[in-house]
Coordinates of C-alpha atoms and ligand atoms in Angstrom, one line a residue:
M47 CA -14.7 125.7 -74.4
S48 CA -16.9 126.1 -77.5
A49 CA -13.9 126.9 -79.7
A50 CA -12.4 123.6 -78.8
Y51 CA -15.5 121.9 -80.1
A52 CA -15.5 123.7 -83.5
S53 CA -16.0 121.4 -86.4
P54 CA -12.8 119.6 -87.4
P55 CA -11.1 121.0 -90.5
A56 CA -11.9 119.0 -93.6
D57 CA -8.3 117.8 -94.2
E58 CA -8.2 116.3 -90.7
I59 CA -11.3 114.2 -91.5
A60 CA -9.9 113.1 -94.8
A61 CA -6.7 112.0 -93.2
V62 CA -8.5 109.5 -90.9
T63 CA -8.4 105.8 -91.9
L64 CA -9.9 102.8 -90.3
T65 CA -6.6 101.0 -89.9
D66 CA -5.2 100.0 -86.5
A67 CA -7.7 102.2 -84.7
A68 CA -10.6 100.3 -86.2
V69 CA -13.3 98.9 -84.0
E70 CA -15.5 96.3 -85.4
E71 CA -19.1 96.9 -86.4
A72 CA -21.7 94.7 -84.6
E73 CA -22.2 91.7 -86.8
F74 CA -25.9 91.9 -87.4
S75 CA -26.6 95.6 -87.2
Q76 CA -25.2 98.7 -88.9
R77 CA -23.3 100.2 -86.1
V78 CA -20.6 99.8 -83.5
L79 CA -21.8 98.9 -80.0
I80 CA -21.2 101.8 -77.7
R81 CA -19.8 99.3 -75.2
S82 CA -17.1 98.3 -77.6
I83 CA -15.9 101.9 -77.7
I84 CA -16.2 103.1 -74.1
G85 CA -16.1 99.7 -72.4
R86 CA -12.4 99.3 -73.3
S87 CA -9.9 99.5 -70.6
D88 CA -8.7 102.8 -72.0
G89 CA -12.2 104.2 -72.1
G90 CA -12.0 104.3 -75.9
A91 CA -9.1 106.7 -76.1
G92 CA -7.1 104.3 -78.3
L93 CA -9.8 104.4 -80.9
S94 CA -9.3 108.1 -81.6
G95 CA -9.2 108.7 -85.3
A96 CA -11.5 105.9 -86.2
T97 CA -14.7 106.5 -88.3
V98 CA -17.6 104.7 -86.9
R99 CA -21.4 104.4 -87.1
V100 CA -23.3 104.3 -83.9
G101 CA -27.0 104.3 -83.0
G102 CA -28.9 105.0 -79.8
W103 CA -31.4 107.1 -77.9
V104 CA -30.6 110.5 -76.6
K105 CA -30.4 110.6 -72.9
T106 CA -29.8 114.3 -72.7
G107 CA -29.1 116.8 -75.4
R108 CA -28.3 120.4 -75.5
E109 CA -27.5 123.0 -78.1
Q110 CA -24.3 125.1 -77.4
G111 CA -22.3 127.8 -78.9
K112 CA -25.4 129.9 -79.8
G113 CA -26.8 126.9 -81.6
S114 CA -23.7 126.2 -83.7
F115 CA -23.4 122.6 -82.4
A116 CA -25.1 120.2 -80.0
F117 CA -23.9 117.7 -77.3
L118 CA -25.8 114.4 -77.2
E119 CA -25.5 111.8 -74.5
L120 CA -26.2 108.6 -76.5
N121 CA -27.1 105.2 -75.1
D122 CA -27.7 102.0 -77.0
G123 CA -28.3 99.7 -74.1
S124 CA -25.0 97.8 -74.6
C125 CA -23.6 99.3 -71.3
P126 CA -24.8 101.8 -68.7
A127 CA -22.4 104.5 -69.9
N128 CA -23.3 107.0 -72.7
L129 CA -21.2 108.1 -75.6
Q130 CA -20.8 111.8 -75.9
V131 CA -21.7 112.8 -79.5
I132 CA -21.1 116.2 -81.0
V133 CA -23.1 117.4 -84.0
D134 CA -22.5 120.6 -85.9
A135 CA -25.4 122.7 -87.0
A136 CA -24.1 122.4 -90.6
V137 CA -24.6 118.6 -90.4
A138 CA -28.2 118.4 -89.2
P139 CA -31.0 120.5 -87.7
L140 CA -30.0 120.4 -84.1
A141 CA -33.4 121.1 -82.6
Q142 CA -34.6 117.7 -84.0
L143 CA -31.8 115.9 -82.2
V144 CA -31.6 117.1 -78.7
A145 CA -34.9 116.0 -77.3
T146 CA -34.6 113.2 -74.7
G147 CA -35.8 109.9 -76.3
T148 CA -34.8 110.8 -79.8
C149 CA -33.3 107.9 -81.8
V150 CA -30.2 108.8 -83.8
H151 CA -28.1 106.7 -86.2
V152 CA -25.0 108.6 -87.0
E153 CA -21.6 108.3 -88.6
G154 CA -18.6 110.2 -87.4
L155 CA -15.1 110.5 -86.1
L156 CA -13.9 109.3 -82.7
K157 CA -11.7 111.9 -81.0
V158 CA -10.1 112.4 -77.7
P159 CA -11.8 115.4 -76.2
P160 CA -9.9 118.5 -75.0
E161 CA -8.2 118.3 -71.6
G162 CA -10.4 118.7 -68.5
T163 CA -13.5 116.8 -69.7
K164 CA -14.5 113.6 -68.0
Q165 CA -15.0 111.6 -71.3
K166 CA -12.1 109.6 -72.7
I167 CA -13.5 109.7 -76.2
E168 CA -16.3 111.4 -78.1
L169 CA -17.8 111.2 -81.5
R170 CA -17.8 114.1 -83.9
V171 CA -20.7 113.5 -86.3
Q172 CA -20.1 113.8 -90.0
K173 CA -23.3 112.3 -91.2
V174 CA -26.7 111.8 -89.7
L175 CA -28.1 108.6 -91.2
D176 CA -31.5 108.4 -89.4
I177 CA -33.5 110.3 -86.8
G178 CA -36.5 108.9 -84.9
A179 CA -37.8 112.2 -83.6
V180 CA -39.6 112.9 -80.3
D181 CA -42.1 115.6 -79.5
P182 CA -40.8 116.6 -76.1
A183 CA -44.2 118.1 -75.2
K184 CA -45.7 114.6 -75.5
Y185 CA -42.9 112.2 -74.6
P186 CA -44.0 110.5 -71.4
L187 CA -40.5 110.0 -70.0
P188 CA -39.0 113.4 -69.6
K189 CA -35.4 113.9 -68.4
T190 CA -36.4 114.4 -64.8
R191 CA -35.9 111.6 -62.3
L192 CA -38.9 109.3 -62.5
T193 CA -40.1 107.0 -59.8
L194 CA -40.2 103.3 -60.4
E195 CA -43.9 103.3 -59.6
F196 CA -44.5 105.9 -62.3
L197 CA -42.6 103.9 -64.8
R198 CA -44.8 100.8 -64.2
D199 CA -47.5 102.7 -66.1
Y200 CA -45.1 102.8 -69.1
V201 CA -43.8 99.3 -69.3
H202 CA -43.3 99.7 -73.0
L203 CA -41.1 102.7 -72.7
R204 CA -39.4 102.1 -69.4
P205 CA -36.6 100.0 -70.9
R206 CA -35.2 103.3 -72.1
T207 CA -34.4 104.4 -68.5
N208 CA -31.0 103.8 -66.9
T209 CA -32.5 101.7 -64.1
I210 CA -34.6 99.3 -66.2
S211 CA -31.9 98.8 -68.8
A212 CA -29.3 98.0 -66.0
I213 CA -31.8 95.5 -64.6
A214 CA -32.3 94.0 -68.0
R215 CA -28.6 93.5 -68.4
I216 CA -28.2 92.0 -64.9
R217 CA -31.2 89.7 -65.6
N218 CA -29.7 88.6 -68.8
A219 CA -26.4 87.9 -67.2
L220 CA -28.1 85.8 -64.5
A221 CA -29.9 83.8 -67.1
Y222 CA -26.6 83.2 -68.9
A223 CA -24.8 82.3 -65.7
T224 CA -27.6 79.9 -64.8
H225 CA -27.2 77.9 -68.0
T226 CA -23.4 78.1 -67.7
F227 CA -23.5 76.7 -64.2
F228 CA -25.8 73.8 -64.9
Q229 CA -24.2 73.0 -68.2
K230 CA -20.8 73.0 -66.6
H231 CA -22.0 70.5 -64.1
G232 CA -23.5 68.1 -66.7
F233 CA -27.2 69.0 -66.2
L234 CA -29.5 68.8 -69.3
Y235 CA -31.9 71.7 -69.9
I236 CA -35.4 70.3 -70.2
H237 CA -38.4 72.3 -71.4
T238 CA -41.3 71.5 -69.1
P239 CA -44.9 72.3 -70.1
I240 CA -46.6 75.6 -69.3
I241 CA -50.0 74.1 -69.6
T242 CA -50.5 71.3 -67.1
T243 CA -53.2 69.2 -65.6
S244 CA -51.4 68.6 -62.2
D245 CA -51.1 71.0 -59.3
C246 CA -47.4 70.7 -58.2
E247 CA -47.7 72.5 -54.9
G248 CA -51.2 71.3 -54.2
A249 CA -52.0 74.7 -53.0
G250 CA -54.9 75.4 -55.4
E251 CA -53.3 78.7 -56.6
M252 CA -53.5 77.9 -60.3
F253 CA -54.8 79.9 -63.3
Q254 CA -57.2 77.9 -65.3
V255 CA -56.8 77.4 -69.1
T256 CA -60.1 77.0 -70.8
T257 CA -61.8 77.7 -74.1
L258 CA -65.3 77.1 -72.6
I259 CA -65.8 80.8 -72.0
N260 CA -64.8 81.9 -75.5
D261 CA -66.9 79.1 -77.0
A262 CA -69.9 80.2 -74.9
E263 CA -69.5 83.8 -76.0
K264 CA -69.1 82.8 -79.6
L265 CA -72.3 80.7 -79.4
E266 CA -74.2 83.5 -77.8
T267 CA -73.3 85.9 -80.6
E268 CA -74.1 83.3 -83.2
L269 CA -77.5 82.6 -81.7
I270 CA -78.4 86.2 -81.7
K271 CA -77.4 86.6 -85.3
N272 CA -79.0 83.3 -86.3
P273 CA -81.7 82.3 -83.8
P274 CA -82.3 78.6 -83.2
P275 CA -85.2 76.9 -84.9
S276 CA -88.5 76.6 -83.1
E277 CA -89.9 73.2 -81.9
A278 CA -92.4 73.5 -84.8
D279 CA -89.6 73.9 -87.3
V280 CA -88.0 70.8 -86.1
E281 CA -91.2 68.8 -86.1
A282 CA -91.9 70.0 -89.7
A283 CA -88.5 68.9 -90.7
K284 CA -89.0 65.5 -89.1
L285 CA -92.4 65.1 -90.9
L286 CA -90.7 65.8 -94.2
V287 CA -88.3 63.0 -93.5
T288 CA -91.2 60.6 -92.9
E289 CA -92.9 61.8 -96.1
K290 CA -89.8 61.5 -98.2
G291 CA -89.2 58.0 -96.8
E292 CA -92.7 56.9 -97.6
A293 CA -92.3 58.3 -101.2
V294 CA -89.2 56.2 -101.7
A295 CA -90.9 53.1 -100.3
Q296 CA -93.8 53.6 -102.7
L297 CA -91.6 54.0 -105.7
K298 CA -89.7 50.9 -104.8
S299 CA -92.9 48.7 -104.3
A300 CA -94.2 50.1 -107.6
K301 CA -90.9 49.0 -109.2
E302 CA -90.4 52.4 -110.7
S303 CA -87.3 53.2 -112.8
K304 CA -83.9 53.4 -111.1
G305 CA -83.7 57.1 -112.0
K306 CA -86.9 58.0 -110.3
I307 CA -86.0 56.0 -107.2
S308 CA -82.5 57.5 -106.8
A309 CA -84.0 61.0 -107.3
A310 CA -86.4 60.3 -104.4
V311 CA -83.6 58.8 -102.3
A312 CA -81.6 62.0 -102.8
E313 CA -84.5 64.1 -101.6
L314 CA -84.8 61.9 -98.6
T315 CA -81.1 62.3 -97.8
K316 CA -81.4 66.1 -98.0
A317 CA -84.4 66.1 -95.7
K318 CA -82.6 63.9 -93.2
E319 CA -79.6 66.3 -93.3
N320 CA -81.8 69.3 -92.8
F321 CA -83.6 67.6 -89.9
S322 CA -80.4 66.7 -88.0
K323 CA -79.0 70.2 -88.5
L324 CA -82.1 71.8 -87.2
E325 CA -82.2 69.3 -84.3
E326 CA -78.6 70.0 -83.4
R327 CA -79.2 73.8 -83.4
F328 CA -82.4 73.3 -81.5
K329 CA -80.4 71.6 -78.7
L330 CA -77.8 74.4 -78.5
E331 CA -78.0 76.0 -75.1
P332 CA -76.3 79.3 -74.4
G333 CA -73.7 79.4 -71.6
I334 CA -71.0 77.1 -70.4
P335 CA -71.9 73.4 -70.9
K336 CA -72.9 71.6 -67.8
K337 CA -73.5 68.0 -66.8
D338 CA -75.1 67.0 -63.5
G339 CA -75.1 70.6 -62.4
K340 CA -71.3 70.8 -62.8
I341 CA -69.2 72.4 -65.6
D342 CA -68.7 69.7 -68.3
Y343 CA -64.9 69.8 -68.9
S344 CA -65.2 66.9 -71.3
R345 CA -66.3 69.7 -73.7
D346 CA -63.3 71.9 -73.0
F347 CA -60.2 72.2 -75.3
F348 CA -58.2 69.5 -73.6
A349 CA -61.3 67.4 -72.7
R350 CA -60.4 68.0 -69.0
Q351 CA -59.5 70.8 -66.7
A352 CA -56.1 72.4 -67.4
F353 CA -54.0 75.1 -65.7
L354 CA -50.9 77.2 -66.1
T355 CA -48.1 75.5 -64.3
V356 CA -47.0 76.7 -60.8
S357 CA -43.7 74.8 -61.1
G358 CA -42.1 72.5 -63.6
Q359 CA -40.8 70.2 -60.9
L360 CA -43.2 67.2 -61.3
Q361 CA -42.6 67.0 -65.0
V362 CA -38.8 67.6 -64.8
E363 CA -38.7 64.7 -62.3
T364 CA -39.7 62.4 -65.2
F365 CA -36.4 63.3 -66.9
A366 CA -34.4 63.2 -63.7
C367 CA -35.6 59.7 -63.2
A368 CA -34.1 58.8 -66.6
L369 CA -31.3 61.2 -67.4
S370 CA -30.1 61.9 -63.8
S371 CA -29.2 65.5 -63.7
V372 CA -31.6 68.0 -65.3
Y373 CA -33.0 71.4 -64.9
T374 CA -35.9 73.5 -66.2
F375 CA -36.0 77.3 -66.4
G376 CA -39.2 78.9 -67.4
P377 CA -42.2 81.0 -66.5
T378 CA -44.5 79.8 -63.7
F379 CA -47.8 81.2 -62.6
R380 CA -49.6 81.6 -59.3
A381 CA -53.0 83.1 -58.8
E382 CA -52.1 84.3 -55.3
H383 CA -53.9 87.4 -54.3
S384 CA -50.9 88.7 -52.4
H385 CA -50.0 92.3 -53.1
T386 CA -46.5 92.1 -51.7
S387 CA -43.2 93.4 -53.1
R388 CA -42.0 89.8 -53.3
H389 CA -44.8 88.1 -55.2
L390 CA -45.8 88.1 -58.9
A391 CA -48.6 86.2 -60.6
E392 CA -46.1 85.3 -63.4
F393 CA -42.5 84.7 -62.5
W394 CA -39.5 82.7 -63.7
M395 CA -38.1 79.7 -61.8
V396 CA -34.9 77.8 -62.2
E397 CA -35.5 74.2 -61.1
P398 CA -32.7 71.6 -61.1
E399 CA -33.6 68.0 -60.3
I400 CA -30.9 65.5 -59.4
A401 CA -31.1 61.7 -59.3
F402 CA -29.0 59.8 -56.7
A403 CA -28.9 62.9 -54.6
D404 CA -30.2 63.5 -51.0
I405 CA -31.0 66.7 -49.2
E406 CA -27.3 67.3 -48.4
D407 CA -26.4 67.2 -52.1
D408 CA -29.4 69.5 -52.8
M409 CA -28.2 72.1 -50.3
K410 CA -24.7 71.9 -51.7
C411 CA -25.9 72.4 -55.2
A412 CA -28.1 75.4 -54.1
E413 CA -25.3 77.0 -52.3
A414 CA -22.8 76.5 -55.1
Y415 CA -25.3 77.9 -57.7
V416 CA -26.2 81.0 -55.7
K417 CA -22.5 81.7 -55.1
F418 CA -21.8 81.2 -58.8
L419 CA -24.5 83.7 -59.7
C420 CA -23.0 86.3 -57.3
Q421 CA -19.5 85.9 -58.5
W422 CA -20.7 86.0 -62.1
L423 CA -22.3 89.5 -61.5
L424 CA -19.1 90.7 -59.9
D425 CA -17.0 89.4 -62.9
N426 CA -19.4 90.4 -65.7
C427 CA -21.7 93.2 -64.6
L428 CA -19.7 95.4 -62.3
D429 CA -20.6 98.6 -64.2
D430 CA -24.3 97.9 -63.7
M431 CA -23.8 96.9 -60.1
E432 CA -22.0 100.1 -59.5
F433 CA -25.1 101.9 -60.9
M434 CA -27.2 100.0 -58.4
V435 CA -24.9 100.9 -55.5
K436 CA -25.0 104.6 -56.5
N437 CA -28.7 104.8 -56.9
F438 CA -30.5 102.1 -54.9
D439 CA -28.5 100.1 -52.4
K440 CA -25.1 101.0 -51.1
S441 CA -24.4 97.5 -49.9
A442 CA -25.4 95.7 -53.2
I443 CA -21.8 94.9 -54.2
D444 CA -20.6 94.0 -50.7
R445 CA -23.6 91.7 -50.4
L446 CA -22.6 89.8 -53.6
R447 CA -19.0 89.6 -52.3
M448 CA -20.2 88.3 -49.0
V449 CA -22.5 85.7 -50.4
A450 CA -19.9 84.5 -53.0
S451 CA -17.3 83.9 -50.3
T452 CA -19.2 83.0 -47.1
D453 CA -20.4 79.5 -46.2
F454 CA -24.2 79.4 -45.8
V455 CA -25.4 78.8 -42.3
R456 CA -27.4 75.6 -42.0
L457 CA -29.9 75.0 -39.3
S458 CA -32.9 72.7 -38.8
Y459 CA -36.4 74.2 -38.6
T460 CA -36.5 73.1 -35.0
E461 CA -33.3 75.1 -34.3
A462 CA -34.6 78.1 -36.2
V463 CA -37.8 78.1 -34.2
A464 CA -35.8 78.0 -31.0
I465 CA -33.8 81.0 -32.1
L466 CA -36.9 82.9 -33.1
E467 CA -38.6 82.1 -29.8
E468 CA -35.6 83.4 -27.9
A469 CA -35.6 86.5 -30.1
S470 CA -39.3 87.1 -29.5
K471 CA -38.5 87.8 -25.9
E472 CA -36.9 91.0 -27.0
R473 CA -38.6 91.9 -30.2
Q474 CA -42.2 91.8 -31.3
F475 CA -42.9 89.6 -34.3
E476 CA -46.2 90.2 -36.0
N477 CA -46.7 86.4 -36.3
K478 CA -46.4 84.2 -33.3
V479 CA -43.6 81.7 -33.3
E480 CA -44.1 78.1 -32.3
W481 CA -43.1 74.8 -33.6
G482 CA -45.3 73.9 -36.5
I483 CA -45.9 77.4 -38.0
D484 CA -44.8 78.3 -41.5
L485 CA -42.0 80.8 -41.1
A486 CA -43.2 84.3 -42.1
S487 CA -41.1 86.7 -44.1
E488 CA -40.3 88.6 -40.9
H489 CA -38.9 85.5 -39.3
E490 CA -36.9 84.5 -42.3
R491 CA -35.4 88.0 -42.6
Y492 CA -34.6 88.1 -38.9
L493 CA -32.6 84.9 -39.3
T494 CA -30.6 86.0 -42.3
E495 CA -30.3 89.7 -41.8
V496 CA -30.1 90.1 -38.0
K497 CA -29.1 86.9 -36.4
F498 CA -26.6 85.5 -38.9
Q499 CA -26.1 88.3 -41.4
S500 CA -25.4 85.7 -44.0
P501 CA -27.4 83.3 -46.2
V502 CA -29.1 80.7 -44.1
I503 CA -30.5 77.3 -45.1
V504 CA -33.3 76.0 -43.0
Y505 CA -34.1 72.3 -43.4
N506 CA -36.4 69.6 -42.0
Y507 CA -39.7 71.4 -41.8
P508 CA -42.8 70.0 -40.2
K509 CA -44.6 67.8 -42.8
G510 CA -47.9 69.5 -42.1
I511 CA -46.8 72.8 -43.8
K512 CA -45.0 71.3 -46.8
A513 CA -46.0 69.8 -50.2
F514 CA -46.9 66.1 -50.6
Y515 CA -43.8 65.2 -52.6
M516 CA -41.2 65.9 -49.9
K517 CA -39.4 62.9 -48.3
V518 CA -40.8 62.0 -44.9
N519 CA -38.0 61.8 -42.4
A520 CA -37.4 58.9 -39.9
D521 CA -39.1 61.0 -37.1
N522 CA -42.3 60.9 -39.2
K523 CA -42.9 64.5 -38.1
T524 CA -40.6 66.4 -40.5
V525 CA -39.8 66.3 -44.2
A526 CA -36.5 66.7 -45.9
A527 CA -37.3 70.2 -47.2
M528 CA -34.9 73.1 -47.3
D529 CA -35.3 76.8 -47.9
V530 CA -32.5 79.2 -48.7
L531 CA -33.0 82.5 -47.0
V532 CA -31.0 85.6 -48.0
P533 CA -30.7 89.1 -46.7
K534 CA -33.1 91.7 -48.4
V535 CA -35.4 89.0 -49.8
G536 CA -36.0 86.2 -47.3
E537 CA -36.9 83.0 -49.2
L538 CA -34.9 82.8 -52.4
I539 CA -35.0 79.0 -52.9
G540 CA -37.4 76.3 -51.9
G541 CA -36.5 72.6 -52.4
S542 CA -36.4 69.2 -51.0
Q543 CA -35.4 65.6 -51.3
R544 CA -38.4 63.8 -53.0
E545 CA -40.3 61.0 -51.5
E546 CA -39.3 58.0 -53.6
R547 CA -41.2 55.3 -51.7
Y548 CA -44.4 54.4 -53.5
E549 CA -46.5 53.6 -50.5
V550 CA -45.4 56.6 -48.5
I551 CA -46.0 59.1 -51.2
K552 CA -49.4 57.6 -52.1
E553 CA -50.4 58.0 -48.4
R554 CA -49.2 61.6 -48.4
I555 CA -51.3 62.5 -51.4
L556 CA -54.4 61.0 -49.8
E557 CA -53.5 62.5 -46.4
M558 CA -53.5 66.0 -48.0
G559 CA -56.9 65.4 -49.5
L560 CA -55.6 65.4 -53.1
P561 CA -57.1 63.1 -55.7
L562 CA -54.9 60.2 -56.8
E563 CA -55.9 60.1 -60.5
P564 CA -54.0 63.2 -61.7
Y565 CA -50.8 61.9 -60.0
E566 CA -50.9 58.3 -61.3
W567 CA -48.1 59.1 -63.8
Y568 CA -46.1 60.7 -61.0
L569 CA -46.6 57.5 -58.9
D570 CA -45.3 55.5 -61.8
L571 CA -41.9 57.0 -61.3
R572 CA -42.0 55.3 -57.8
R573 CA -43.7 52.1 -59.1
Y574 CA -41.0 51.5 -61.7
G575 CA -37.3 51.9 -61.1
T576 CA -37.6 54.4 -58.3
V577 CA -34.5 56.5 -57.3
K578 CA -33.5 58.7 -54.5
H579 CA -33.7 62.3 -55.9
S580 CA -33.7 65.9 -54.9
G581 CA -34.2 69.3 -56.4
F582 CA -35.1 72.9 -55.7
G583 CA -36.6 76.0 -57.3
L584 CA -34.9 79.4 -57.3
G585 CA -37.2 82.4 -57.8
F586 CA -35.4 84.2 -60.6
E587 CA -36.9 87.6 -59.8
R588 CA -36.1 87.2 -56.1
M589 CA -32.5 86.6 -57.1
I590 CA -32.5 89.9 -59.1
L591 CA -34.0 91.7 -56.1
F592 CA -31.3 90.3 -53.9
A593 CA -28.6 91.3 -56.4
T594 CA -29.8 94.8 -57.2
G595 CA -31.2 95.8 -53.9
L596 CA -34.4 97.0 -55.5
E597 CA -37.4 97.1 -53.3
N598 CA -40.2 95.8 -55.5
I599 CA -40.3 92.6 -57.6
R600 CA -42.5 94.4 -60.2
D601 CA -39.5 96.4 -61.3
V602 CA -37.2 93.4 -62.0
I603 CA -39.3 91.6 -64.6
P604 CA -39.9 93.2 -68.0
F605 CA -43.6 92.8 -67.9
P606 CA -44.9 92.4 -64.4
R607 CA -48.2 90.6 -63.8
Y608 CA -49.9 91.1 -60.5
P609 CA -53.5 91.3 -59.2
G610 CA -55.3 93.9 -61.4
R611 CA -52.4 94.4 -63.8
A612 CA -51.2 92.7 -67.0
D613 CA -50.1 95.4 -69.3
L614 CA -49.2 94.7 -73.0
Ligands
4AD245 O1 -41.0 77.3 -52.7 P1 -41.7 77.1 -54.0 O2 -43.1 77.2 -54.0 O3 -41.1 75.7 -54.5 C1 -41.6 75.1 -55.6 O4 -42.4 75.5 -56.4 C2 -40.9 73.8 -55.9 N1 -41.8 73.0 -56.7 C3 -39.6 74.0 -56.5 C4 -38.8 72.8 -56.7 O5 -38.5 72.1 -55.7 N2 -38.5 72.4 -57.9 O6 -41.1 78.2 -55.0 C5 -39.7 78.3 -55.3 C6 -39.3 79.7 -55.3 C7 -39.5 80.4 -53.9 O7 -38.4 80.1 -53.0 C8 -39.5 81.9 -54.3 O8 -38.1 82.3 -54.5 C9 -40.1 81.8 -55.7 O9 -40.0 80.5 -56.2 N3 -41.5 82.2 -55.7 C10 -42.0 83.4 -56.2 N4 -41.4 84.4 -56.8 C11 -42.2 85.4 -57.2 N5 -43.5 85.5 -57.0 C12 -44.2 84.4 -56.4 N6 -45.5 84.5 -56.3 C13 -43.4 83.3 -56.0 N7 -43.7 82.2 -55.4 C14 -42.6 81.5 -55.2
MG246 MG1 -41.4 77.9 -50.7

């Protein structure tokens, strides 16, 4: 075999031109994407004879033919597959190239490999342009199979692994599909704020945004460096002001020259300035400013309490109540202390909001959107999905197919509880089922995975367990809420028709023990030109979990944040 890989004769190289076989260089970087070579329907074979530059990181490398040449499996992230690269010892020092993790930028000739190899094309290197070397003794990600838990300690290097890079491509595809879906249906993309003063879910799970702590720390350091004046210093400064004032008065009554008087006035001004500076510093108190025993937020950056948003819904509603169909897609934050495989402290949410739409329209939109996402992955990410099937979840592709083509089951909360009560005769749920409870993850998963084996939309929840903004139904017991439950994940989407009646929503806010003041602007949307409207939030990482079949949400976001961890 080694003979077949001998360096090509010089005349063969010279004969190669970049004519018909040419493959285009990436527009903004000095190489051809590996995907544009091996992602072709012929696996790249038709490009044989082309000279190309490629760059990437070595997945595996080995010297062969008694060190006369080396095989490198090169990956540049453009697709899951690697390009096989062959480097002759005459071209570069092979030992520097073969370590896993090494970055190489090379130029060479694409050739169809000898019969019997699995590759359709390989690159014979003629020139090594750059090497980013790796010391294999120190590189934290050796070639051996690494667990996802282990990789969480290396969030800065884990994108180089097959799994994390496949997830990154799937995540990117889902983001693109999201914009495509909503743009196609005439929704406007609205950027809602990350810092907010209203608690959308009213659940008190918000991270606070404040500069009071930094300010207090700065002041403390400052006071140590430059201690405050004593009371005696302040008194002395005050006395000096009196003296200087008297001096000015005397000069004036003695009708002294203008020059003398203005010199004395200048001294008085200086004394006053000095006094007020000392007095101000004297009043400085270390620690966080308080008023009536409570933290004085009027001294905070925004002159009031502020938080990281838990949802862009309330703000995006302002645009829905003016521009009709809108959506927001951004990071959201929840200080939940839940150490589950389905919760993050920072996650991304897709939130459409539609005017002139009721709960039925909302459910239709949610179903169409989820189906669109599944079909998109089947159409655009099949190679990465195959990787998931092979390594993580045999049913991942079947699940996408099923969801893309099956009507979602719809049942009211009351029906869902009846089904669960029936089921609990035969199986033990950890959480007791009765009308009025918030469905637990085990209940949701029973409905979608066991009972229906399909996505399920549960609607009309008891009002006591849902947020204040949801439309109260005619029964006055339930609200027009809906959750989309999917196998593997449970709750993927939470949404509702919004309460558009001023009096009713005001009552609901008070009923829930929330203060009215922060929601006055929200109430304005009902006071003036109110409109029937609905929306939902899809947990973007939950969607990726569902698609990939991965077990832990911490592995599907580039930089996971959860209790005790916020790396980088
Ligand atoms: O059901 P939730 O709390 O709904 C809202 O926030 C609404 N304001 C959305 C709206 O109507 N515009 O959250 C929506 C979804 C959940 O169904 C779940 O998929 C996801 O967000 N989610 C989380 N994902 C990861 N980590 C967490 N801590 C999450 N909390 C909710
Ligand atoms: Mg929810």
